[in-house]
Amino acid sequence: MPTPLGPIVSSAHLADGAVPALSEVEFGMILASHAFERWMVRCMTAAGQPGLTATEIMVLHTVTHRGKPKRLADICLVLGIEDTHLATYAIKKLEAKGLVEREKSGKERLVQVTAEGEAVCKRYRDLREAILVAGTRELGVSPEAMSNVAHLLRVLSGHYDQAARTAASL
């Protein structure tokens, strides 16, 4: 929503270009990403697993997804993690907590969720439904509108990835 103050941005010098609204989106993504990370950490703590980082929580949910073992490369691809060491460290920490386990499959090691990991993810889901989903329903935003926002964010992520590749080649 436009305000009489102008665009709400974190860096006015970036908003004075051709598309000031993009700076508004970027500021929104900054705030949303930090809020989302805080939410994940606090929800996982309430679900009984304190001390996990947002990355570790995302890895756990990704490994739990559809109940199939995952390759490290696939986990990194899905989550957009460039540095595989971050994912490897997360997996080792989750393994030490008994939430995931690794198994050999040919030359690869696959990561799969344990029963305890599944139980934690279920508690997280239940808390998410009770605390977060209930609150977002009150916004009155339709599921279609939410899907449109998600689509826009995925499309924008592709543009940012391409811009990052271009910047890295300069």
Coordinates of N, CA and C in Angstrom, one line a residue, residues 51-143:
G51 N 18.1 -24.9 20.4 CA 19.5 -24.9 20.0 C 19.7 -25.1 18.5
L52 N 18.6 -25.3 17.7 CA 18.8 -25.5 16.3 C 18.7 -24.2 15.6
T53 N 19.5 -24.0 14.5 CA 19.5 -22.8 13.7 C 18.4 -22.9 12.7
A54 N 18.1 -21.8 12.0 CA 17.1 -21.9 10.9 C 17.5 -22.8 9.8
T55 N 18.8 -22.8 9.5 CA 19.3 -23.7 8.4 C 19.1 -25.1 8.8
E56 N 19.4 -25.5 10.0 CA 19.3 -26.9 10.5 C 17.8 -27.3 10.5
I57 N 16.9 -26.4 10.9 CA 15.5 -26.7 10.8 C 15.0 -26.9 9.4
M58 N 15.4 -26.0 8.5 CA 15.0 -26.2 7.1 C 15.6 -27.5 6.5
V59 N 16.8 -27.9 6.9 CA 17.3 -29.2 6.4 C 16.5 -30.3 7.0
L60 N 16.1 -30.2 8.3 CA 15.3 -31.3 8.9 C 14.0 -31.4 8.2
H61 N 13.3 -30.3 7.9 CA 12.0 -30.4 7.2 C 12.2 -30.9 5.8
T62 N 13.3 -30.5 5.1 CA 13.5 -31.0 3.7 C 13.8 -32.5 3.7
V63 N 14.5 -33.0 4.7 CA 14.8 -34.4 4.8 C 13.5 -35.2 5.1
T64 N 12.7 -34.6 5.9 CA 11.4 -35.2 6.3 C 10.4 -35.3 5.2
H65 N 10.5 -34.3 4.2 CA 9.6 -34.2 3.1 C 9.4 -35.5 2.3
R66 N 8.2 -35.9 2.3 CA 7.8 -37.1 1.6 C 8.4 -38.4 2.1
G67 N 9.1 -38.4 3.2 CA 9.6 -39.6 3.8 C 10.6 -40.4 3.0
K68 N 11.3 -39.7 2.1 CA 12.3 -40.4 1.3 C 13.7 -39.9 1.6
P69 N 14.7 -40.8 1.7 CA 16.0 -40.3 1.9 C 16.5 -39.3 0.8
K70 N 17.3 -38.4 1.2 CA 17.8 -37.3 0.3 C 19.3 -37.3 0.2
R71 N 19.8 -37.0 -1.0 CA 21.2 -36.8 -1.2 C 21.6 -35.3 -0.7
L72 N 22.8 -35.1 -0.3 CA 23.3 -33.8 0.1 C 23.0 -32.8 -1.0
A73 N 23.4 -33.2 -2.2 CA 23.3 -32.3 -3.3 C 21.8 -31.9 -3.5
D74 N 20.9 -32.8 -3.3 CA 19.4 -32.4 -3.5 C 19.0 -31.5 -2.4
I75 N 19.4 -31.7 -1.2 CA 19.1 -30.9 -0.1 C 19.6 -29.4 -0.4
C76 N 20.8 -29.3 -0.8 CA 21.4 -28.0 -1.1 C 20.6 -27.4 -2.3
L77 N 20.3 -28.1 -3.3 CA 19.5 -27.6 -4.4 C 18.2 -27.1 -4.0
V78 N 17.4 -27.9 -3.3 CA 16.1 -27.5 -2.9 C 16.1 -26.2 -2.0
L79 N 17.1 -26.1 -1.1 CA 17.1 -25.0 -0.2 C 18.0 -23.8 -0.7
G80 N 18.6 -24.0 -1.9 CA 19.4 -22.9 -2.5 C 20.7 -22.6 -1.6
I81 N 21.2 -23.7 -1.1 CA 22.5 -23.6 -0.3 C 23.6 -23.8 -1.2
E82 N 24.5 -22.7 -1.4 CA 25.6 -22.8 -2.2 C 26.8 -23.6 -1.5
D83 N 27.0 -23.3 -0.3 CA 28.1 -23.9 0.5 C 27.7 -25.2 1.1
T84 N 28.1 -26.3 0.5 CA 27.6 -27.6 1.0 C 28.1 -27.8 2.4
H85 N 29.2 -27.1 2.9 CA 29.6 -27.3 4.2 C 28.6 -26.9 5.2
L86 N 27.8 -25.9 4.9 CA 26.7 -25.5 5.8 C 25.7 -26.6 6.0
A87 N 25.3 -27.2 4.9 CA 24.3 -28.3 4.9 C 25.0 -29.5 5.6
T88 N 26.2 -29.8 5.4 CA 26.9 -31.0 6.0 C 27.0 -30.8 7.5
Y89 N 27.3 -29.6 7.9 CA 27.3 -29.3 9.4 C 25.9 -29.4 10.0
A90 N 24.9 -28.9 9.3 CA 23.6 -29.1 9.8 C 23.2 -30.5 9.9
I91 N 23.5 -31.3 8.9 CA 23.2 -32.8 9.0 C 23.9 -33.4 10.1
K92 N 25.2 -33.1 10.4 CA 25.9 -33.7 11.5 C 25.3 -33.3 12.8
K93 N 24.9 -32.1 13.0 CA 24.2 -31.7 14.2 C 22.9 -32.4 14.4
L94 N 22.1 -32.5 13.3 CA 20.8 -33.2 13.4 C 21.0 -34.7 13.7
E95 N 22.1 -35.2 13.1 CA 22.4 -36.6 13.4 C 22.8 -36.8 14.9
A96 N 23.6 -35.9 15.4 CA 24.0 -36.0 16.8 C 22.8 -35.9 17.7
K97 N 21.8 -35.2 17.3 CA 20.6 -35.1 18.1 C 19.6 -36.2 17.9
G98 N 19.9 -37.1 17.0 CA 19.1 -38.3 16.7 C 17.9 -38.0 15.9
L99 N 17.9 -36.9 15.1 CA 16.8 -36.5 14.3 C 16.9 -37.0 12.9
V100 N 18.1 -37.2 12.4 CA 18.3 -37.8 11.1 C 19.4 -38.8 11.2
E101 N 19.5 -39.6 10.1 CA 20.6 -40.6 10.1 C 21.1 -40.7 8.6
R102 N 22.3 -41.1 8.5 CA 22.9 -41.2 7.1 C 23.1 -42.7 6.9
E103 N 22.9 -43.0 5.6 CA 23.1 -44.4 5.2 C 23.9 -44.4 3.8
K104 N 24.7 -45.4 3.6 CA 25.4 -45.6 2.4 C 24.5 -46.2 1.3
S105 N 24.6 -45.6 0.1 CA 23.8 -46.1 -1.0 C 24.8 -46.0 -2.2
G106 N 25.5 -47.1 -2.5 CA 26.5 -47.0 -3.5 C 27.6 -46.1 -3.1
K107 N 27.9 -45.1 -3.9 CA 29.0 -44.2 -3.6 C 28.5 -43.0 -2.8
E108 N 27.2 -42.9 -2.7 CA 26.6 -41.8 -2.0 C 26.1 -42.1 -0.6
R109 N 26.0 -41.1 0.2 CA 25.4 -41.2 1.5 C 24.1 -40.5 1.5
L110 N 23.0 -41.2 1.8 CA 21.7 -40.6 1.9 C 21.3 -40.2 3.3
V111 N 20.5 -39.1 3.4 CA 20.1 -38.7 4.7 C 18.6 -38.9 4.8
Q112 N 18.2 -39.5 6.0 CA 16.8 -39.8 6.2 C 16.4 -39.4 7.6
V113 N 15.2 -39.1 7.8 CA 14.7 -38.7 9.1 C 14.5 -39.9 9.9
T114 N 14.7 -39.7 11.2 CA 14.5 -40.8 12.2 C 13.1 -40.7 12.8
A115 N 12.6 -41.6 13.5 CA 11.3 -41.6 14.2 C 11.2 -40.3 15.1
E116 N 12.3 -40.0 15.8 CA 12.3 -38.8 16.7 C 12.3 -37.6 15.8
G117 N 13.0 -37.5 14.7 CA 12.9 -36.4 13.8 C 11.5 -36.2 13.2
E118 N 10.8 -37.3 12.9 CA 9.4 -37.2 12.4 C 8.5 -36.7 13.5
A119 N 8.7 -37.1 14.7 CA 7.9 -36.7 15.8 C 8.1 -35.2 16.1
V120 N 9.3 -34.7 16.0 CA 9.6 -33.3 16.2 C 8.9 -32.5 15.1
C121 N 9.0 -32.9 13.9 CA 8.4 -32.2 12.8 C 6.9 -32.2 12.9
K122 N 6.3 -33.3 13.5 CA 4.8 -33.3 13.7 C 4.5 -32.3 14.8
R123 N 5.2 -32.2 15.9 CA 5.0 -31.3 16.9 C 5.1 -29.8 16.4
Y124 N 6.1 -29.6 15.6 CA 6.3 -28.3 14.9 C 5.1 -28.0 14.1
R125 N 4.6 -28.9 13.3 CA 3.5 -28.7 12.4 C 2.2 -28.4 13.2
D126 N 2.0 -29.1 14.3 CA 0.9 -28.8 15.2 C 0.9 -27.4 15.8
L127 N 2.1 -27.0 16.2 CA 2.3 -25.7 16.8 C 2.1 -24.6 15.7
R128 N 2.6 -24.9 14.5 CA 2.4 -24.0 13.4 C 1.0 -23.8 13.1
E129 N 0.2 -24.9 13.0 CA -1.2 -24.8 12.8 C -1.9 -23.9 13.8
A130 N -1.6 -24.2 15.1 CA -2.3 -23.5 16.2 C -1.9 -22.0 16.4
I131 N -0.6 -21.7 16.1 CA -0.1 -20.4 16.4 C -0.1 -19.5 15.1
L132 N 0.5 -20.0 14.1 CA 0.8 -19.2 12.9 C -0.4 -19.3 11.9
V133 N -0.8 -20.4 11.5 CA -1.9 -20.6 10.5 C -3.2 -19.9 11.0
A134 N -3.5 -20.1 12.2 CA -4.7 -19.4 12.8 C -4.6 -17.9 12.7
G135 N -3.5 -17.4 13.0 CA -3.3 -15.9 12.9 C -3.3 -15.4 11.4
T136 N -2.7 -16.2 10.5 CA -2.7 -15.7 9.1 C -4.1 -15.8 8.5
R137 N -4.9 -16.7 9.0 CA -6.3 -16.7 8.5 C -7.1 -15.4 8.7
E138 N -6.7 -14.8 9.9 CA -7.4 -13.6 10.3 C -7.1 -12.4 9.3
L139 N -6.0 -12.6 8.5 CA -5.7 -11.5 7.6 C -6.7 -11.4 6.4
G140 N -7.4 -12.5 6.2 CA -8.4 -12.5 5.1 C -7.8 -12.6 3.7
V141 N -6.6 -13.1 3.6 CA -5.9 -13.2 2.4 C -6.3 -14.6 1.8
S142 N -6.8 -14.7 0.6 CA -7.2 -15.9 0.0 C -6.0 -16.8 -0.2
P143 N -6.3 -18.2 -0.3 CA -5.2 -19.1 -0.6 C -4.6 -18.8 -2.0

